[in-house]
Amino acid sequence: MADNYGGGSYETQSHNWRVDRYKSPLVWLERLIKVIALAIALYSISAINKNFPLIQLPPSRIAQIVFFSLAGGVEVAICVAKVFDREILALFFQLSHLLGHMVLNITIILSDKPSAYIFVYTFLIVLGETIRLLYTLLTPGLACPFFKKWVQALLVGIAIVMHLVVLIIQVVRSLTEYDA
C-alpha cells in the first residue's frame, strides 16, 4: 500500500523517519502559535501557590481540570499519530505542546487565580488546532499508518471542543467568581 507524502511515493511498512515533511505555511503558523502557548504555560509556573488548599477547589475549577485533562488525553493520541507518521519535527512540537499542557494543568490545580494563563493558553491552542484541522482537511494525500485522515481530523476536532469548553468555563468563572 503506497501513500503520497509530499510528492514521493513509498510503502508505508518501510518508510523511515523524516524531518519537516509538512512544508505548508499553515503548519509553521500552527507551530509558532503553539510555541507561544508553551511559553505562557511555562510562565504560569510563577502563579503556583505551594500553600494552596486543594480541598477548597470550586466545582467549576474541578470541571476545568477534568476537561483540560481529557483534552490532554486527546493530545496524547495525536502524539501517537505523529509517532506512527514518523515525522520528527511534528513529533517534537507535539511533545512540547504536551509539556505545556501538563504544566498548565498543574497550574490550574495549584494556583489561586490562573485565569489569565488559562484564557490565553486555551485561546492559542484552539487557534492552533483549528489551523491544524484546516491543514489536515485541505491537504491531499495526508494520512499515516493506523490513523487515516478522518481519524486525525476527528481527534483534532475533539481537542478543539475540549479546549473551548475549558475556555467557556474560564470566562464564566472570571465573570462570576473573581472579585473586580
Coordinates of C-alpha atoms in Angstrom, one line a residue:
M1 CA 0.0 0.0 0.0
A2 CA 1.6 3.3 -1.1
D3 CA 0.9 6.7 0.3
N4 CA 1.8 10.0 -1.3
Y5 CA 3.9 12.1 1.0
G6 CA 5.0 15.4 -0.4
G7 CA 5.4 14.2 -4.0
G8 CA 7.2 11.0 -3.2
S9 CA 5.5 7.6 -3.0
Y10 CA 6.7 4.8 -0.8
E11 CA 5.5 1.7 1.0
T12 CA 4.0 2.6 4.5
Q13 CA 5.6 -0.5 6.1
S14 CA 9.2 0.5 5.2
H15 CA 9.3 4.3 5.4
N16 CA 11.9 6.0 7.5
W17 CA 11.8 8.9 10.0
R18 CA 11.6 12.3 8.2
V19 CA 12.3 15.9 9.2
D20 CA 9.9 18.6 8.1
R21 CA 7.7 16.7 5.6
Y22 CA 5.0 19.3 6.0
K23 CA 6.2 22.5 4.2
S24 CA 2.9 24.5 4.3
P25 CA 2.9 28.0 5.9
L26 CA -0.2 26.8 7.9
V27 CA 2.0 24.2 9.6
W28 CA 4.6 26.7 10.6
L29 CA 1.8 29.1 11.8
E30 CA 0.4 26.4 14.0
R31 CA 3.9 25.7 15.4
L32 CA 4.5 29.3 16.1
I33 CA 1.2 29.7 17.9
K34 CA 1.9 26.6 20.0
V35 CA 5.4 27.8 20.9
I36 CA 3.8 31.0 22.2
A37 CA 1.3 28.9 24.1
L38 CA 4.2 26.8 25.6
A39 CA 5.9 30.0 26.8
I40 CA 2.7 31.1 28.5
A41 CA 2.3 27.6 30.1
L42 CA 5.9 27.7 31.4
Y43 CA 5.4 31.3 32.7
S44 CA 2.3 30.1 34.5
I45 CA 4.6 28.3 37.0
S46 CA 5.0 31.6 38.7
A47 CA 1.3 31.6 39.7
I48 CA 1.6 28.3 41.6
N49 CA 1.0 28.7 45.3
K50 CA 2.6 25.9 47.4
N51 CA 0.2 26.5 50.2
F52 CA -3.0 26.4 48.1
P53 CA -5.6 24.2 49.8
L54 CA -6.8 21.6 47.2
I55 CA -9.8 20.8 49.4
Q56 CA -11.4 24.2 48.6
L57 CA -11.5 23.8 44.8
P58 CA -14.8 25.1 43.5
P59 CA -16.8 22.8 41.2
S60 CA -16.1 25.0 38.2
R61 CA -12.4 24.6 38.7
I62 CA -12.8 20.8 39.0
A63 CA -14.7 20.8 35.7
Q64 CA -11.9 22.8 34.1
I65 CA -9.3 20.3 35.4
V66 CA -11.4 17.3 34.1
F67 CA -11.9 18.8 30.6
F68 CA -8.4 20.0 30.4
S69 CA -7.1 16.5 31.3
L70 CA -9.4 14.9 28.8
A71 CA -8.1 17.4 26.2
G72 CA -4.6 16.3 27.2
G73 CA -5.5 12.7 26.6
V74 CA -6.7 13.6 23.1
E75 CA -3.4 15.4 22.5
V76 CA -1.5 12.2 23.6
A77 CA -3.5 10.3 20.9
I78 CA -2.4 13.0 18.4
C79 CA 1.2 12.5 19.6
V80 CA 0.8 8.7 18.9
A81 CA -0.3 9.6 15.4
K82 CA 2.9 11.6 15.0
V83 CA 4.9 8.6 16.1
F84 CA 3.2 6.4 13.5
D85 CA 3.7 9.2 10.9
R86 CA 7.4 9.2 11.7
E87 CA 7.7 12.9 11.3
I88 CA 10.4 14.2 13.7
L89 CA 9.7 17.9 13.7
A90 CA 6.0 17.4 14.1
L91 CA 6.6 15.0 17.0
F92 CA 8.9 17.4 18.7
F93 CA 6.4 20.2 18.5
Q94 CA 3.6 17.9 19.7
L95 CA 5.7 16.7 22.7
S96 CA 6.5 20.3 23.6
H97 CA 2.8 21.1 23.4
L98 CA 2.1 18.1 25.8
L99 CA 4.7 19.5 28.2
G100 CA 3.0 22.9 28.2
H101 CA -0.4 21.2 28.7
M102 CA 0.8 19.3 31.7
V103 CA 2.4 22.4 33.3
L104 CA -0.7 24.4 32.8
N105 CA -2.8 21.6 34.3
I106 CA -0.7 21.6 37.4
T107 CA -1.0 25.4 37.5
I108 CA -4.8 25.1 37.3
I109 CA -4.8 22.7 40.2
L110 CA -2.3 24.6 42.4
S111 CA -2.8 28.3 41.9
D112 CA -5.2 30.8 43.4
K113 CA -6.2 32.6 40.2
P114 CA -4.8 31.2 37.0
S115 CA -7.4 32.9 34.8
A116 CA -5.2 34.9 32.5
Y117 CA -3.0 31.9 31.8
I118 CA -5.9 29.6 31.1
F119 CA -7.7 32.1 28.9
V120 CA -4.6 33.0 26.7
Y121 CA -3.3 29.4 26.5
T122 CA -6.6 27.8 25.6
F123 CA -7.4 30.6 23.1
L124 CA -4.0 30.0 21.4
I125 CA -4.4 26.2 21.4
V126 CA -7.9 26.5 19.9
L127 CA -6.4 28.8 17.2
G128 CA -3.5 26.4 16.6
E129 CA -5.7 23.3 16.5
T130 CA -8.1 25.0 14.1
I131 CA -5.2 25.7 11.8
R132 CA -4.2 22.0 12.1
L133 CA -7.7 20.9 11.3
L134 CA -7.8 23.1 8.2
Y135 CA -4.4 21.8 7.1
T136 CA -5.5 18.2 7.8
L137 CA -8.7 18.6 5.8
L138 CA -7.2 20.6 2.9
T139 CA -4.0 18.6 2.2
P140 CA -4.4 15.9 -0.3
G141 CA -2.7 12.6 0.5
L142 CA -2.2 13.3 4.1
A143 CA -2.5 10.1 6.0
C144 CA -0.3 8.0 8.3
P145 CA -0.4 4.3 9.1
F146 CA -3.2 3.4 11.6
F147 CA -4.5 7.0 11.6
K148 CA -6.5 7.8 8.5
K149 CA -7.2 11.4 7.6
W150 CA -10.7 11.4 9.1
V151 CA -9.4 9.9 12.4
Q152 CA -6.8 12.7 12.6
A153 CA -9.5 15.3 11.8
L154 CA -11.8 13.8 14.5
L155 CA -9.1 13.8 17.1
V156 CA -8.2 17.5 16.4
G157 CA -11.9 18.4 16.4
I158 CA -12.4 16.7 19.8
A159 CA -9.3 18.6 21.1
I160 CA -10.8 21.9 19.9
V161 CA -14.1 21.2 21.6
M162 CA -12.5 20.2 24.9
H163 CA -10.3 23.4 24.9
L164 CA -13.4 25.5 24.0
V165 CA -15.2 24.0 27.0
V166 CA -12.3 25.0 29.2
L167 CA -12.3 28.4 27.7
I168 CA -16.0 28.9 28.3
I169 CA -15.8 27.7 31.9
Q170 CA -13.0 30.2 32.4
V171 CA -15.0 33.1 31.0
V172 CA -17.9 32.1 33.3
R173 CA -15.6 31.8 36.3
S174 CA -14.0 35.2 35.5
L175 CA -17.4 36.8 35.4
T176 CA -18.9 35.2 38.5
E177 CA -16.2 34.1 40.9
Y178 CA -13.4 36.6 40.8
D179 CA -13.6 40.0 42.5
A180 CA -13.4 43.0 40.3

